[in-house]
Short mmCIF file of C-alpha atoms in Angstrom, two decimals:
data_model
loop_
_atom_site.label_atom_id
_atom_site.label_comp_id
_atom_site.label_asym_id
_atom_site.label_seq_id
_atom_site.Cartn_x
_atom_site.Cartn_y
_atom_site.Cartn_z
CA MET A 1 -4.27 -63.06 25.62
CA ALA A 2 -4.88 -59.41 26.46
CA ARG A 3 -6.26 -58.58 29.87
CA ASP A 4 -9.12 -56.15 30.33
CA VAL A 5 -8.10 -53.08 32.30
CA VAL A 6 -10.79 -51.62 34.55
CA LEU A 7 -11.00 -47.85 34.30
CA PRO A 8 -11.03 -45.57 37.36
CA ASP A 9 -14.42 -44.30 38.56
CA PRO A 10 -14.01 -40.65 37.39
CA VAL A 11 -13.14 -41.82 33.87
CA LYS A 12 -16.12 -44.21 33.85
CA PHE A 13 -18.39 -41.38 34.98
CA VAL A 14 -17.24 -39.05 32.19
CA LEU A 15 -17.45 -41.69 29.46
CA ASN A 16 -20.88 -42.92 30.59
CA TRP A 17 -22.11 -39.33 30.88
CA GLY A 18 -21.08 -38.67 27.26
CA ARG A 19 -22.74 -41.86 25.99
CA ARG A 20 -25.83 -41.26 28.10
CA TYR A 21 -26.59 -37.82 26.68
CA SER A 22 -25.64 -38.36 23.03
CA LEU A 23 -27.83 -41.20 21.83
CA TRP A 24 -28.20 -41.30 18.05
CA VAL A 25 -31.45 -43.06 17.23
CA PHE A 26 -32.07 -45.40 14.33
CA ASN A 27 -35.86 -45.74 14.12
CA PHE A 28 -37.11 -49.01 12.73
CA GLY A 29 -40.75 -47.96 12.33
CA LEU A 30 -42.96 -50.75 11.06
CA ALA A 31 -46.50 -49.74 12.00
CA CYS A 32 -48.64 -47.28 13.94
CA CYS A 33 -46.16 -47.06 16.84
CA ALA A 34 -43.79 -45.24 14.50
CA ILE A 35 -46.22 -42.31 14.39
CA GLU A 36 -46.00 -42.06 18.18
CA PHE A 37 -42.21 -42.16 17.92
CA ILE A 38 -42.32 -39.25 15.48
CA ALA A 39 -44.66 -37.38 17.85
CA ALA A 40 -42.12 -37.82 20.65
CA SER A 41 -39.50 -36.05 18.55
CA MET A 42 -41.75 -33.05 17.81
CA SER A 43 -41.80 -29.82 19.81
CA ARG A 44 -44.48 -30.82 22.31
CA HIS A 45 -42.44 -33.70 23.78
CA ASP A 46 -39.00 -32.88 22.32
CA PHE A 47 -36.73 -35.73 23.34
CA ILE A 48 -33.76 -33.79 21.95
CA ARG A 49 -33.66 -32.02 25.33
CA LEU A 50 -32.77 -35.42 26.84
CA GLY A 51 -29.71 -35.71 24.59
CA VAL A 52 -31.35 -37.95 21.99
CA ILE A 53 -30.61 -37.10 18.38
CA PRO A 54 -33.68 -38.37 16.56
CA PHE A 55 -32.68 -39.66 13.15
CA ALA A 56 -29.34 -41.24 12.30
CA HIS A 57 -28.83 -41.55 8.56
CA SER A 58 -27.52 -45.09 8.72
CA PRO A 59 -27.17 -47.83 11.34
CA ARG A 60 -23.41 -47.25 11.33
CA GLN A 61 -23.99 -43.81 12.87
CA ALA A 62 -26.54 -44.93 15.48
CA ASP A 63 -26.19 -46.37 18.94
CA LEU A 64 -29.89 -46.75 19.79
CA MET A 65 -32.39 -48.71 17.72
CA VAL A 66 -36.07 -48.15 18.44
CA VAL A 67 -38.13 -51.00 17.00
CA SER A 68 -41.71 -49.78 16.78
CA GLY A 69 -44.41 -51.91 15.25
CA THR A 70 -45.16 -55.44 14.16
CA VAL A 71 -42.07 -57.41 13.20
CA THR A 72 -43.04 -60.03 10.64
CA ASP A 73 -40.96 -63.10 9.85
CA LYS A 74 -40.15 -61.57 6.46
CA MET A 75 -38.84 -58.36 8.09
CA ALA A 76 -36.90 -60.18 10.85
CA PRO A 77 -33.67 -60.71 8.84
CA ALA A 78 -33.56 -56.99 8.00
CA VAL A 79 -33.91 -56.05 11.68
CA LYS A 80 -31.09 -58.42 12.60
CA ARG A 81 -28.87 -57.22 9.74
CA LEU A 82 -29.31 -53.55 10.65
CA TYR A 83 -28.67 -54.30 14.32
CA ASP A 84 -25.45 -56.09 13.39
CA GLN A 85 -24.31 -53.03 11.40
CA MET A 86 -24.56 -50.76 14.44
CA PRO A 87 -21.27 -50.05 16.26
CA GLU A 88 -20.72 -51.03 19.89
CA PRO A 89 -22.04 -50.01 22.36
CA LYS A 90 -25.54 -50.39 20.97
CA TYR A 91 -28.91 -50.33 22.68
CA VAL A 92 -32.43 -51.36 21.71
CA ILE A 93 -35.84 -50.09 22.83
CA SER A 94 -38.81 -52.28 21.96
CA PHE A 95 -41.62 -49.76 21.50
CA GLY A 96 -45.21 -51.01 21.60
CA SER A 97 -47.02 -54.28 22.17
CA CYS A 98 -46.36 -55.55 18.65
CA ALA A 99 -42.60 -55.18 19.02
CA ASN A 100 -42.70 -56.56 22.57
CA CYS A 101 -44.73 -59.73 22.03
CA GLY A 102 -46.59 -59.63 18.72
CA GLY A 103 -49.46 -57.49 20.03
CA PRO A 104 -52.94 -58.25 18.75
CA TYR A 105 -51.37 -60.27 15.92
CA TRP A 106 -49.55 -62.71 18.22
CA ASP A 107 -51.41 -65.74 16.84
CA SER A 108 -50.60 -65.03 13.20
CA TYR A 109 -48.30 -67.45 11.43
CA CYS A 110 -46.09 -64.67 10.06
CA VAL A 111 -45.57 -62.47 13.14
CA THR A 112 -42.40 -62.69 15.22
CA LYS A 113 -43.39 -63.07 18.86
CA GLY A 114 -41.28 -60.18 20.06
CA VAL A 115 -38.17 -58.52 18.73
CA ASP A 116 -36.22 -60.00 21.65
CA GLN A 117 -36.17 -63.29 19.75
CA LEU A 118 -33.91 -61.60 17.19
CA ILE A 119 -31.80 -59.06 19.05
CA PRO A 120 -31.16 -58.25 22.73
CA VAL A 121 -33.57 -55.61 24.06
CA ASP A 122 -32.62 -53.15 26.80
CA VAL A 123 -35.95 -51.42 27.49
CA TYR A 124 -39.53 -52.48 26.76
CA VAL A 125 -42.17 -49.76 26.33
CA PRO A 126 -45.69 -51.23 26.61
CA GLY A 127 -48.86 -49.92 25.01
CA CYS A 128 -50.91 -50.19 21.87
CA PRO A 129 -49.90 -47.68 20.66
CA PRO A 130 -47.77 -46.31 23.50
CA ARG A 131 -47.94 -42.60 24.20
CA PRO A 132 -44.93 -40.40 23.42
CA GLU A 133 -44.53 -39.87 27.18
CA ALA A 134 -43.97 -43.62 27.54
CA LEU A 135 -41.09 -43.42 25.05
CA LEU A 136 -39.59 -40.54 27.04
CA GLN A 137 -39.80 -42.69 30.18
CA GLY A 138 -38.14 -45.57 28.31
CA ILE A 139 -35.32 -43.28 27.19
CA LEU A 140 -34.80 -42.12 30.78
CA ARG A 141 -34.64 -45.77 31.93
CA LEU A 142 -32.08 -46.53 29.22
CA GLN A 143 -30.00 -43.51 30.23
CA ASP A 144 -29.99 -44.74 33.84
CA LYS A 145 -28.85 -48.15 32.62
CA ILE A 146 -26.04 -46.57 30.57
CA ALA A 147 -24.89 -44.50 33.56
CA ALA A 148 -24.55 -47.67 35.66
CA GLU A 149 -22.55 -49.66 33.07
CA GLU A 150 -19.11 -50.98 33.83
CA LEU A 151 -16.40 -50.08 31.36
CA VAL A 152 -13.15 -51.80 30.53
CA LEU A 153 -10.34 -50.44 28.42
CA ARG A 154 -10.70 -53.01 25.65
CA GLY A 155 -14.47 -52.83 25.44
CA GLY A 156 -16.31 -55.72 23.90
CA ALA A 157 -19.51 -56.85 22.33
CA ARG A 158 -22.54 -58.23 24.07
CA PRO A 159 -22.73 -61.97 24.44
CA PRO A 160 -24.55 -63.40 21.42
CA LEU A 161 -28.09 -64.70 21.68
CA PRO A 162 -28.41 -68.46 21.99
CA PRO A 163 -28.71 -70.08 18.58
CA ASP A 164 -32.19 -70.45 17.20
CA PRO A 165 -33.04 -74.16 17.08
CA ALA A 166 -35.07 -73.62 13.89
CA ALA A 167 -32.06 -72.06 12.13
CA ARG A 168 -30.39 -75.42 11.62
CA TYR A 169 -33.37 -76.54 9.54
CA THR A 170 -33.28 -73.62 7.14
CA ALA A 171 -31.46 -74.04 3.87
CA PRO A 172 -28.31 -71.99 3.35
CA LEU A 173 -28.47 -69.30 0.71
CA ILE A 174 -25.74 -70.85 -1.42
CA GLN A 175 -25.37 -74.59 -1.70
CA PRO A 176 -21.77 -75.89 -1.77
CA VAL A 177 -20.73 -77.20 -5.16
CA GLN A 178 -20.11 -80.94 -5.20
CA PRO A 179 -17.01 -82.04 -7.10
CA LEU A 180 -17.70 -83.83 -10.34
CA THR A 181 -16.80 -87.49 -10.37
CA GLN A 182 -15.59 -89.31 -13.41
CA PRO A 183 -17.71 -92.28 -14.42
CA ASP A 184 -16.10 -95.60 -13.66
CA THR A 185 -15.08 -97.01 -17.06
CA ALA A 186 -12.89 -99.86 -15.83
CA ARG A 187 -15.60 -102.52 -15.73
#
């Protein structure tokens, strides 16, 4: 079994500095909060000056997912699938009340009660809808978190979320084929 090698502090500083100021964002805009996200990338707020590149073309090029808006149960598998396609290290900002806890739709039968039930969230940005300045503050908090991360030579993924107890009751997509049995003719 390979041992993790802890990197020296100057190397950690340089690597964390590079990751901190080159965040490629994959925006998962689902509702009105997405408009505020777009406003944060415009010239008035300009989060590019913080080292955030606003629109990655695919999840495989992104290291920050911003989930903004109401996550419904029908959209939840897509959020999880796109998160799983992102390379490590990956970070998530939950942007707005709907993404944080369901927002004003929390009592609906089809609304996921927070994106943190699907994927691990690093920073929560409250508000309905939150102002672009709140997203800038959330990005600064995430950058501080990245700067304080410990690094090992081998790297590694985050620990997985605990299994969803309701998942064992859902039917698999493909049912296993049962072998055909020959009728008993020796009676």
